[in-house]
PDB file of C-alpha atoms in Angstrom:
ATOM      1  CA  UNK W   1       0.000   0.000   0.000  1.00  0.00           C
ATOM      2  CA  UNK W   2       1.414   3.714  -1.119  1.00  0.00           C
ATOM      3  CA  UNK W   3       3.407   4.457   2.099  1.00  0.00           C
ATOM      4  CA  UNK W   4       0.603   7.880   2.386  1.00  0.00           C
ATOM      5  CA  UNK W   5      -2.302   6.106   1.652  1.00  0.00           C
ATOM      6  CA  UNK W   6      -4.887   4.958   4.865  1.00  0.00           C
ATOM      7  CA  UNK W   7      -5.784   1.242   5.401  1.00  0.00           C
ATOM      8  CA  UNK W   8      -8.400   2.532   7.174  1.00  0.00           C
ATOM      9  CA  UNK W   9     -10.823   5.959   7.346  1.00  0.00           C
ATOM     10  CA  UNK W  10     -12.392   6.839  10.382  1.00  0.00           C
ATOM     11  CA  UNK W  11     -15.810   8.945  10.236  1.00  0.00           C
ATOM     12  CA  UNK W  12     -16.642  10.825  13.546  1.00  0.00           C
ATOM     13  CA  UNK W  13     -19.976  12.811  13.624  1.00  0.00           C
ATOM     14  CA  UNK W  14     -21.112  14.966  16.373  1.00  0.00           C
ATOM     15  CA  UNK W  15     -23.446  17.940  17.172  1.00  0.00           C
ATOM     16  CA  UNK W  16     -24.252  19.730  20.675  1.00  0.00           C
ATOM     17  CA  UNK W  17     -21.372  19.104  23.146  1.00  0.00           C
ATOM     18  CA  UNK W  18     -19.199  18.290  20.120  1.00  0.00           C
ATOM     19  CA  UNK W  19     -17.006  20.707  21.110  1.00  0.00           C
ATOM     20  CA  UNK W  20     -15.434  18.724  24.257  1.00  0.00           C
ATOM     21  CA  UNK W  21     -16.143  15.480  22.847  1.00  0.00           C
ATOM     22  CA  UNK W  22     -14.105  16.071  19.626  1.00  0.00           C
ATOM     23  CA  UNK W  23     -11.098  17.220  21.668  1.00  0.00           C
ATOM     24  CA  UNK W  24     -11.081  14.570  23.806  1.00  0.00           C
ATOM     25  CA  UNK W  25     -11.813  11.918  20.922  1.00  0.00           C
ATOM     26  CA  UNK W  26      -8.751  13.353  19.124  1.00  0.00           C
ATOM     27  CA  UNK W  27      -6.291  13.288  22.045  1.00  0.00           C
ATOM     28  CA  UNK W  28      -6.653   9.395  22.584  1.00  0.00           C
ATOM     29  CA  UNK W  29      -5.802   9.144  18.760  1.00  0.00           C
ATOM     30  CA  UNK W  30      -2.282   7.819  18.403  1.00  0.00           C
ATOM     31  CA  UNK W  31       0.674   9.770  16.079  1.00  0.00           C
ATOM     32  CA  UNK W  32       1.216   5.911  14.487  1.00  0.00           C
ATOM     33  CA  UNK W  33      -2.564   5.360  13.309  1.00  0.00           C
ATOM     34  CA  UNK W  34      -3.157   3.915  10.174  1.00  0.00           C
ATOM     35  CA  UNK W  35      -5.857   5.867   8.905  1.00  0.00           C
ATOM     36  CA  UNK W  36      -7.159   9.028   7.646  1.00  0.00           C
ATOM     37  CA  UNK W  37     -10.099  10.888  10.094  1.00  0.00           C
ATOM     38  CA  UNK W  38     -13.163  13.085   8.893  1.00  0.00           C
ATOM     39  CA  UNK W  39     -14.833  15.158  11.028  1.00  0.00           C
ATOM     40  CA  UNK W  40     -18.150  16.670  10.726  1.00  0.00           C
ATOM     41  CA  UNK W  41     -19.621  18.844  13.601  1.00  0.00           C
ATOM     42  CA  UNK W  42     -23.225  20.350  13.416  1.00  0.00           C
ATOM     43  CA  UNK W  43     -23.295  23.553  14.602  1.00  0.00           C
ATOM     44  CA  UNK W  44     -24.415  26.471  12.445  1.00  0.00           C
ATOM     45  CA  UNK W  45     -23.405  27.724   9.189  1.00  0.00           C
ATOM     46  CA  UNK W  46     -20.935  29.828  10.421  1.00  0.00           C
ATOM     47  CA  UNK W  47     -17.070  29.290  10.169  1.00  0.00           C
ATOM     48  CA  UNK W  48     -16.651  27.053  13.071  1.00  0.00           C
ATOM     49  CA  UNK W  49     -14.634  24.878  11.486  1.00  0.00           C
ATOM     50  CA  UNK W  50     -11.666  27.000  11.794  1.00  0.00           C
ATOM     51  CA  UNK W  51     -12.277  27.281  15.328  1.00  0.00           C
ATOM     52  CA  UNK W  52     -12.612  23.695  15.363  1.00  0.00           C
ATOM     53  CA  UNK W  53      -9.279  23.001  13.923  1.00  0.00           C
ATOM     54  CA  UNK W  54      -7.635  25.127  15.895  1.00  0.00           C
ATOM     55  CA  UNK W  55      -8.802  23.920  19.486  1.00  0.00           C
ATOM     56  CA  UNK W  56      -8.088  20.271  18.125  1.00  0.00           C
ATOM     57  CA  UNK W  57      -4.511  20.780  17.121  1.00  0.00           C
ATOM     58  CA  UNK W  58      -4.019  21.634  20.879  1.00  0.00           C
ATOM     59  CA  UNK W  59      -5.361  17.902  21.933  1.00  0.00           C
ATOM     60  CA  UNK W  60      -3.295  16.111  19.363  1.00  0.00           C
ATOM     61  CA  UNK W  61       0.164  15.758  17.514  1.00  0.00           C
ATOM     62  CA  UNK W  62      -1.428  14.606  14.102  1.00  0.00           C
ATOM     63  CA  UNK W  63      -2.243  17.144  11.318  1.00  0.00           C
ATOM     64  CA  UNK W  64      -5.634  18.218  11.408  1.00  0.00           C
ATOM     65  CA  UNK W  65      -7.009  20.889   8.505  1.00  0.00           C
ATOM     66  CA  UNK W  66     -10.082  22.131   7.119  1.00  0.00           C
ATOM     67  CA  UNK W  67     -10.998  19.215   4.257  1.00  0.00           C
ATOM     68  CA  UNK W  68     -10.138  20.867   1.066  1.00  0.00           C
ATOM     69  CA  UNK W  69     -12.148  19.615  -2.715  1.00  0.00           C
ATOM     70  CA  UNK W  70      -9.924  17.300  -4.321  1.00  0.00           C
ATOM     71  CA  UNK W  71      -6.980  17.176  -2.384  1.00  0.00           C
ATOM     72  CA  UNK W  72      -5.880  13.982  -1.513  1.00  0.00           C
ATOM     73  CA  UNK W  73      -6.151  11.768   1.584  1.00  0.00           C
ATOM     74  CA  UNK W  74      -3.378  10.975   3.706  1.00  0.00           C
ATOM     75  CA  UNK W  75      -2.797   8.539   6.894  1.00  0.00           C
ATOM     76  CA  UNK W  76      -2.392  10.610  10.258  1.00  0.00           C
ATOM     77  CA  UNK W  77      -4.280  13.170   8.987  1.00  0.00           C
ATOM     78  CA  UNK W  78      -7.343  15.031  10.484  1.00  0.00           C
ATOM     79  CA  UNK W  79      -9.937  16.477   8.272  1.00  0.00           C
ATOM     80  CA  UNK W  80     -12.888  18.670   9.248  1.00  0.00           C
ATOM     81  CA  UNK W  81     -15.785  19.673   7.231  1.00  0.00           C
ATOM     82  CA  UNK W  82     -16.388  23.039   6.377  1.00  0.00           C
ATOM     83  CA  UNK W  83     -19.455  24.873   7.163  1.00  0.00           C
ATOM     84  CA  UNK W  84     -22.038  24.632   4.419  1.00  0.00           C
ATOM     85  CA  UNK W  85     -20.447  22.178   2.451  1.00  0.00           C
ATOM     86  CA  UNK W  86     -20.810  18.624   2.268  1.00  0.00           C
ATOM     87  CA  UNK W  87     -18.014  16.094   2.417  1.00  0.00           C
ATOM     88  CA  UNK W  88     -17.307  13.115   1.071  1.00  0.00           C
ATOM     89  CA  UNK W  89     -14.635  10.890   0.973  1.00  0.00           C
ATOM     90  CA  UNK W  90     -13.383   8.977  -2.376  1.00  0.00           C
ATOM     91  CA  UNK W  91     -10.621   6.008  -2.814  1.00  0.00           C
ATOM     92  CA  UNK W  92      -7.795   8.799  -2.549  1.00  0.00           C
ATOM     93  CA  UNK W  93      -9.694  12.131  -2.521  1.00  0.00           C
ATOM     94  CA  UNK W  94     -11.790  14.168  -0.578  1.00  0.00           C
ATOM     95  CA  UNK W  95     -14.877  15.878  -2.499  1.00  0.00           C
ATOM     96  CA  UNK W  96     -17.087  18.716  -0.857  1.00  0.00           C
ATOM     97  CA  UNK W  97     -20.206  19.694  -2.525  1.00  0.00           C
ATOM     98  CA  UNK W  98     -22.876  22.506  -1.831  1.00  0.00           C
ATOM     99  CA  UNK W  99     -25.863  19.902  -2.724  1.00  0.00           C
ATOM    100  CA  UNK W 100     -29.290  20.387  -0.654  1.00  0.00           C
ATOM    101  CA  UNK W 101     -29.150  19.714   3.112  1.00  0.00           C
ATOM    102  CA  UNK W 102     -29.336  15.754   3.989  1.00  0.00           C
ATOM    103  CA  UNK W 103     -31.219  15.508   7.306  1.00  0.00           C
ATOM    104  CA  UNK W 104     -31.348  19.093   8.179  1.00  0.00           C
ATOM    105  CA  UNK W 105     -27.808  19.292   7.654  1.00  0.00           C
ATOM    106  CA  UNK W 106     -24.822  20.588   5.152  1.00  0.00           C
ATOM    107  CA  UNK W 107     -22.823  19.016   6.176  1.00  0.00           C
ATOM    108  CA  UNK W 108     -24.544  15.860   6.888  1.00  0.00           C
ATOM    109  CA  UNK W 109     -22.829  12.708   8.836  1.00  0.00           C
ATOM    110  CA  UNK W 110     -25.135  10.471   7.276  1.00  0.00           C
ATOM    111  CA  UNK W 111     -23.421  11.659   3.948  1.00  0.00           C
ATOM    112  CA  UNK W 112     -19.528  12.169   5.652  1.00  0.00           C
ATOM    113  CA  UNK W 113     -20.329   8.005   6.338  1.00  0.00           C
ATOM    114  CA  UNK W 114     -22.111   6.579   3.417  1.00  0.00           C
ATOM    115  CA  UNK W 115     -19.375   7.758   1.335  1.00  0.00           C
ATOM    116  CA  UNK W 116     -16.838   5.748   3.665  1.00  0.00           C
ATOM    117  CA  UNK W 117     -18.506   2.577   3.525  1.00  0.00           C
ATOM    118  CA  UNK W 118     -19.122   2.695  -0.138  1.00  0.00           C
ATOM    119  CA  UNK W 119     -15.274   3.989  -0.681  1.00  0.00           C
ATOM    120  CA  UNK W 120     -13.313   1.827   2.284  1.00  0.00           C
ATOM    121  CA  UNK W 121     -16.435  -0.950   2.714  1.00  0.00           C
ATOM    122  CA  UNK W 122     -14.795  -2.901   5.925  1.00  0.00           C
ATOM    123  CA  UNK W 123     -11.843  -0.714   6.209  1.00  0.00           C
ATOM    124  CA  UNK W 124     -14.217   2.141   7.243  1.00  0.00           C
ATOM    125  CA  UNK W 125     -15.161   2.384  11.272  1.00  0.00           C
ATOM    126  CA  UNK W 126     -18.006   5.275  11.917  1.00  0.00           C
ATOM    127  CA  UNK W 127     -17.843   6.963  15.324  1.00  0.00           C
ATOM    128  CA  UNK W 128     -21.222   9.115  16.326  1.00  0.00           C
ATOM    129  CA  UNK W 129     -20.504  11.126  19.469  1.00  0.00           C
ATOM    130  CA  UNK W 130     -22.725  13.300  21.731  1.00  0.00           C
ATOM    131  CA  UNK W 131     -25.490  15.211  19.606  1.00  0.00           C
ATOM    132  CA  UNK W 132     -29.534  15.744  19.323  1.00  0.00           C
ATOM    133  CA  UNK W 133     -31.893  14.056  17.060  1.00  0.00           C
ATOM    134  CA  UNK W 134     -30.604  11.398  14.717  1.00  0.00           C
ATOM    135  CA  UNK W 135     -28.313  12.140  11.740  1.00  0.00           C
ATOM    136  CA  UNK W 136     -25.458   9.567  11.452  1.00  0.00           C
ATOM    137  CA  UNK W 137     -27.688   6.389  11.965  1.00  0.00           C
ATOM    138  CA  UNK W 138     -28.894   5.696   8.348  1.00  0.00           C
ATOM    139  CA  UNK W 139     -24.970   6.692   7.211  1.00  0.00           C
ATOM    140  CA  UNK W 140     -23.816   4.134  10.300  1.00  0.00           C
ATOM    141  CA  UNK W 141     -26.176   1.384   8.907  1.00  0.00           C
ATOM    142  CA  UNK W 142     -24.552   1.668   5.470  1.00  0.00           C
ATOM    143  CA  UNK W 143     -21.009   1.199   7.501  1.00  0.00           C
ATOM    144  CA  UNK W 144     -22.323  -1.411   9.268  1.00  0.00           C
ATOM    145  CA  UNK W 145     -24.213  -3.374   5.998  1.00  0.00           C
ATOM    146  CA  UNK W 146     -20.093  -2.894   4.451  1.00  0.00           C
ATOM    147  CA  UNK W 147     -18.573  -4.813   7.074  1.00  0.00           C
ATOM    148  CA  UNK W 148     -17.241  -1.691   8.403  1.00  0.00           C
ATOM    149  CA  UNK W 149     -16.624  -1.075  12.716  1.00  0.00           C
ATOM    150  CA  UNK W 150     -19.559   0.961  14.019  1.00  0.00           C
ATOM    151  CA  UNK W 151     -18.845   2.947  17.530  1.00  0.00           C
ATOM    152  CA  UNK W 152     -20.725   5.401  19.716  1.00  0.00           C
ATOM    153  CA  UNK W 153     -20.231   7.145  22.948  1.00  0.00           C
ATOM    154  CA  UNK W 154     -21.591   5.228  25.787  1.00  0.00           C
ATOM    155  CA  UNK W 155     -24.437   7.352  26.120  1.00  0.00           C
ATOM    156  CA  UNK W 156     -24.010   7.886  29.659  1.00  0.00           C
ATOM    157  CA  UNK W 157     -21.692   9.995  29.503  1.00  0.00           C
ATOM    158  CA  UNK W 158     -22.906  11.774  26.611  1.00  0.00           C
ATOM    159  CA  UNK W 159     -23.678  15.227  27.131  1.00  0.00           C
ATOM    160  CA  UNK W 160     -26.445  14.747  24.770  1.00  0.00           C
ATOM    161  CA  UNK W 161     -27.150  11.302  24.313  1.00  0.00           C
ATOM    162  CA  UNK W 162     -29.760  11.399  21.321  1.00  0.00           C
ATOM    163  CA  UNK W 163     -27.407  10.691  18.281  1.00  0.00           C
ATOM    164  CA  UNK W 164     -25.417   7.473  20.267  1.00  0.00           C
ATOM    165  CA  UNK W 165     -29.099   6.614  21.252  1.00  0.00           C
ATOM    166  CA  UNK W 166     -30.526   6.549  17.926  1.00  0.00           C
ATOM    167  CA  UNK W 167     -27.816   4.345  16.362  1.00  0.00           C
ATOM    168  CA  UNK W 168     -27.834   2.117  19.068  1.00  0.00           C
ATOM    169  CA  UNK W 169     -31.689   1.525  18.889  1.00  0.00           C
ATOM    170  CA  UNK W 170     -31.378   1.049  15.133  1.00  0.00           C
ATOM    171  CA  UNK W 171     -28.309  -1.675  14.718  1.00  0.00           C
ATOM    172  CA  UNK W 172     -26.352  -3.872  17.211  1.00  0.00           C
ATOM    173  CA  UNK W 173     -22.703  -1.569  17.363  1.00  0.00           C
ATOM    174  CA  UNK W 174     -19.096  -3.442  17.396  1.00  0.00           C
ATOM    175  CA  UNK W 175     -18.619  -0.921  20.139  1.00  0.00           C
ATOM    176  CA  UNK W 176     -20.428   1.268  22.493  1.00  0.00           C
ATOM    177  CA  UNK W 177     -17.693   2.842  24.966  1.00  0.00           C
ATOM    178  CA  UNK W 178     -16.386   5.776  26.555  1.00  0.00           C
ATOM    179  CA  UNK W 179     -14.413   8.730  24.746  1.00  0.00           C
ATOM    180  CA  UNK W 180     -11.520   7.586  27.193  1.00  0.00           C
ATOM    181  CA  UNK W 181     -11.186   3.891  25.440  1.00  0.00           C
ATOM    182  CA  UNK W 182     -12.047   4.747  21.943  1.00  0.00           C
ATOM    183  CA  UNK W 183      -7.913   5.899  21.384  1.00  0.00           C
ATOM    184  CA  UNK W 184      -7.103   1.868  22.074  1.00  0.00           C
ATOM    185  CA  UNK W 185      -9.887   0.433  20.453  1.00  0.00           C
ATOM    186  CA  UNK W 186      -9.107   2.185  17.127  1.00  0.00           C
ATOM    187  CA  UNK W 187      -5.753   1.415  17.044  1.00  0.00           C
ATOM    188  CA  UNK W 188      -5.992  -2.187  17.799  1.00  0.00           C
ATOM    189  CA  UNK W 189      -8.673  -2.123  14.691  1.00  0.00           C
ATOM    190  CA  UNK W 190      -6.398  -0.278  12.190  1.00  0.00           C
ATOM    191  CA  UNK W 191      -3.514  -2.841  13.215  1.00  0.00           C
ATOM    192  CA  UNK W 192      -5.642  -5.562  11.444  1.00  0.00           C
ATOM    193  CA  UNK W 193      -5.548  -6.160   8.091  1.00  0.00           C
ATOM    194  CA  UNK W 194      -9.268  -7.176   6.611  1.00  0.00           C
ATOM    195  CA  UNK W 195      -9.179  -8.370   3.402  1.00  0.00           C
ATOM    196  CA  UNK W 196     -11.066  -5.706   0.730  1.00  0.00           C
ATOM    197  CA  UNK W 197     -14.540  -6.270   0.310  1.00  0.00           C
ATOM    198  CA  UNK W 198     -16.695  -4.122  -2.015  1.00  0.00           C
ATOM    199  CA  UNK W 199     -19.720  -2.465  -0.420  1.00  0.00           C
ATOM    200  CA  UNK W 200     -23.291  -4.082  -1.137  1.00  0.00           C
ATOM    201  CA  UNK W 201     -24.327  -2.822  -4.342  1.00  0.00           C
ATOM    202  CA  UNK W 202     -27.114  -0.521  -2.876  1.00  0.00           C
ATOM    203  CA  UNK W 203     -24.775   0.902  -0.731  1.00  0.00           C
ATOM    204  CA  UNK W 204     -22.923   2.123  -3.589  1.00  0.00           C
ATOM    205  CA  UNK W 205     -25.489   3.403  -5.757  1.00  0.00           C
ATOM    206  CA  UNK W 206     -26.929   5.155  -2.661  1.00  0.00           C
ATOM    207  CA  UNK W 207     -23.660   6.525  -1.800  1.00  0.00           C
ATOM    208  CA  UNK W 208     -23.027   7.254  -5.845  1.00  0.00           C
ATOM    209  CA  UNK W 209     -26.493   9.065  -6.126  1.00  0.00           C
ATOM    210  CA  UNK W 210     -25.738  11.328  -2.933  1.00  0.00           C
ATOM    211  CA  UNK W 211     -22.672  12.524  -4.494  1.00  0.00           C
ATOM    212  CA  UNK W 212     -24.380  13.254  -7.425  1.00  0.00           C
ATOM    213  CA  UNK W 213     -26.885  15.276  -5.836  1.00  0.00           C
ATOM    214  CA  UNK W 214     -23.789  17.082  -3.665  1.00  0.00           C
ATOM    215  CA  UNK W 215     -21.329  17.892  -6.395  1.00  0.00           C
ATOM    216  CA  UNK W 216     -23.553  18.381  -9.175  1.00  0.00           C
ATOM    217  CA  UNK W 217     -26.322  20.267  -8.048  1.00  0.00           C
ATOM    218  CA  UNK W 218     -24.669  23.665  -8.500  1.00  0.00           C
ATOM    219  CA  UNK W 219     -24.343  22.490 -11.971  1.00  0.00           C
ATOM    220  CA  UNK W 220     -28.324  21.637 -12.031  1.00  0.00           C
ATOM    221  CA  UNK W 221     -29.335  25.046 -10.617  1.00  0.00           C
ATOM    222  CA  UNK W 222     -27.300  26.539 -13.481  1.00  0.00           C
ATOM    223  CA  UNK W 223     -29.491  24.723 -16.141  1.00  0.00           C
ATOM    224  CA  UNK W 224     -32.428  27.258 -15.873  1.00  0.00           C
ATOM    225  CA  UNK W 225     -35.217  28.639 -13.003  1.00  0.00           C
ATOM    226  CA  UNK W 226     -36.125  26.113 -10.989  1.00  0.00           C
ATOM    227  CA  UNK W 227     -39.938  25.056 -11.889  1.00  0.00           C
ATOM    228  CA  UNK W 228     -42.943  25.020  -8.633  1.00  0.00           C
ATOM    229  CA  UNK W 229     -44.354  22.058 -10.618  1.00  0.00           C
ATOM    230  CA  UNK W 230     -43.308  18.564 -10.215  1.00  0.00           C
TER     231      UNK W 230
END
């Protein structure tokens, strides 16, 4: 494998109480890890994610940037979404699109985590954190149907436990633990070597239609007014 190039991606989602719960995820992440990490954190549509970056790179020793279109993935690094833009991660690349909100949401985690299990199938672990409401299960079902390694916050410790909650009444995890063990338990998972699988067909052309919808809807708008009738 090209000596920059992830074995594994790790998708993190979180919304209120992110904040903490993203620091303290990223300072249990070891400088050695075999993988590439995406971040998306609801908050609002302002430039958080510079704020974001910033209060991370105090926690950890790996790189950690706002996720730039096209540029391409790399082990031991961090990458956070930015606001108002989707992202999605390829084979090698990172793609951000301005498509319609998924779930209340651009970004969306349920679209951050489809796009890793269709792209990285059982080399793909999903990690939803303290948030409200439910975005991240139906993207965390996909990683889970692709043989991926699905994780939440125990949600007792959660500061909001609705988003570990939801996945965990929806699908039986690999892994339902506290931010404080997740550093270990992702590490001992990236030492292993799966063999590739490809995703289940659906969960390709769902993940394939998605980033249609992401990256070429500006192009769609362009095509003329947009029509009330249906």
């Amino acid at each position: 494998m090209h000596m920059d190039k992830p074995k594994f991606v790790i998708a993190v989602g979180a919304s209120a109480g992110g904040l903490n719960a993203l620091s303290e995820f990223v300072a249990q992440l070891q400088p050695d890890l075999d993988a590439a990490i995406f971040i998306v954190m609801h908050l609002s549509h302002t430039s958080i994610s510079d704020f974001l970056v910033h209060n991370l790179k105090q926690r950890t020793a790996l790189p950690c940037e706002v996720a730039v279109d096209g540029a391409p993935i790399k082990k031991g690094h961090i990458y956070v979404a930015s606001p108002n833009l989707h992202l999605l991660v390829k084979k090698e690349t990172i793609v951000l699109g301005h498509g319609p909100e998924e779930n209340r949401w651009r970004p969306s985690i349920d679209v951050l985590f489809r796009s890793a299990a269709a792209a990285y199938s059982n080399r793909a672990i999903g990690v939803v954190l303290t948030g409200l409401l439910d975005d991240g299960t139906t993207g965390m079902l996909a990683i889970k149907r692709s043989g991926g390694t699905c994780m939440v916050q125990d949600p007792n410790e959660a500061e909001y436990p609705d988003m570990p909650l939801s996945v965990l009444n929806n699908m039986e995890v690999n892994y339902c633990i506290s931010l404080a063990s997740m550093g270990e338990v992702i590490l001992g998972i990236t030492q292993t070597s799966p063999e590739e699988i490809p995703a289940p067909p659906d969960v390709m052309i769902e993940s394939e239609i998605a980033e249609r919808v992401v990256v070429d809807y500006d192009n769609v708008k362009q095509l003329g007014e947009k029509s009330i009738y249906a």
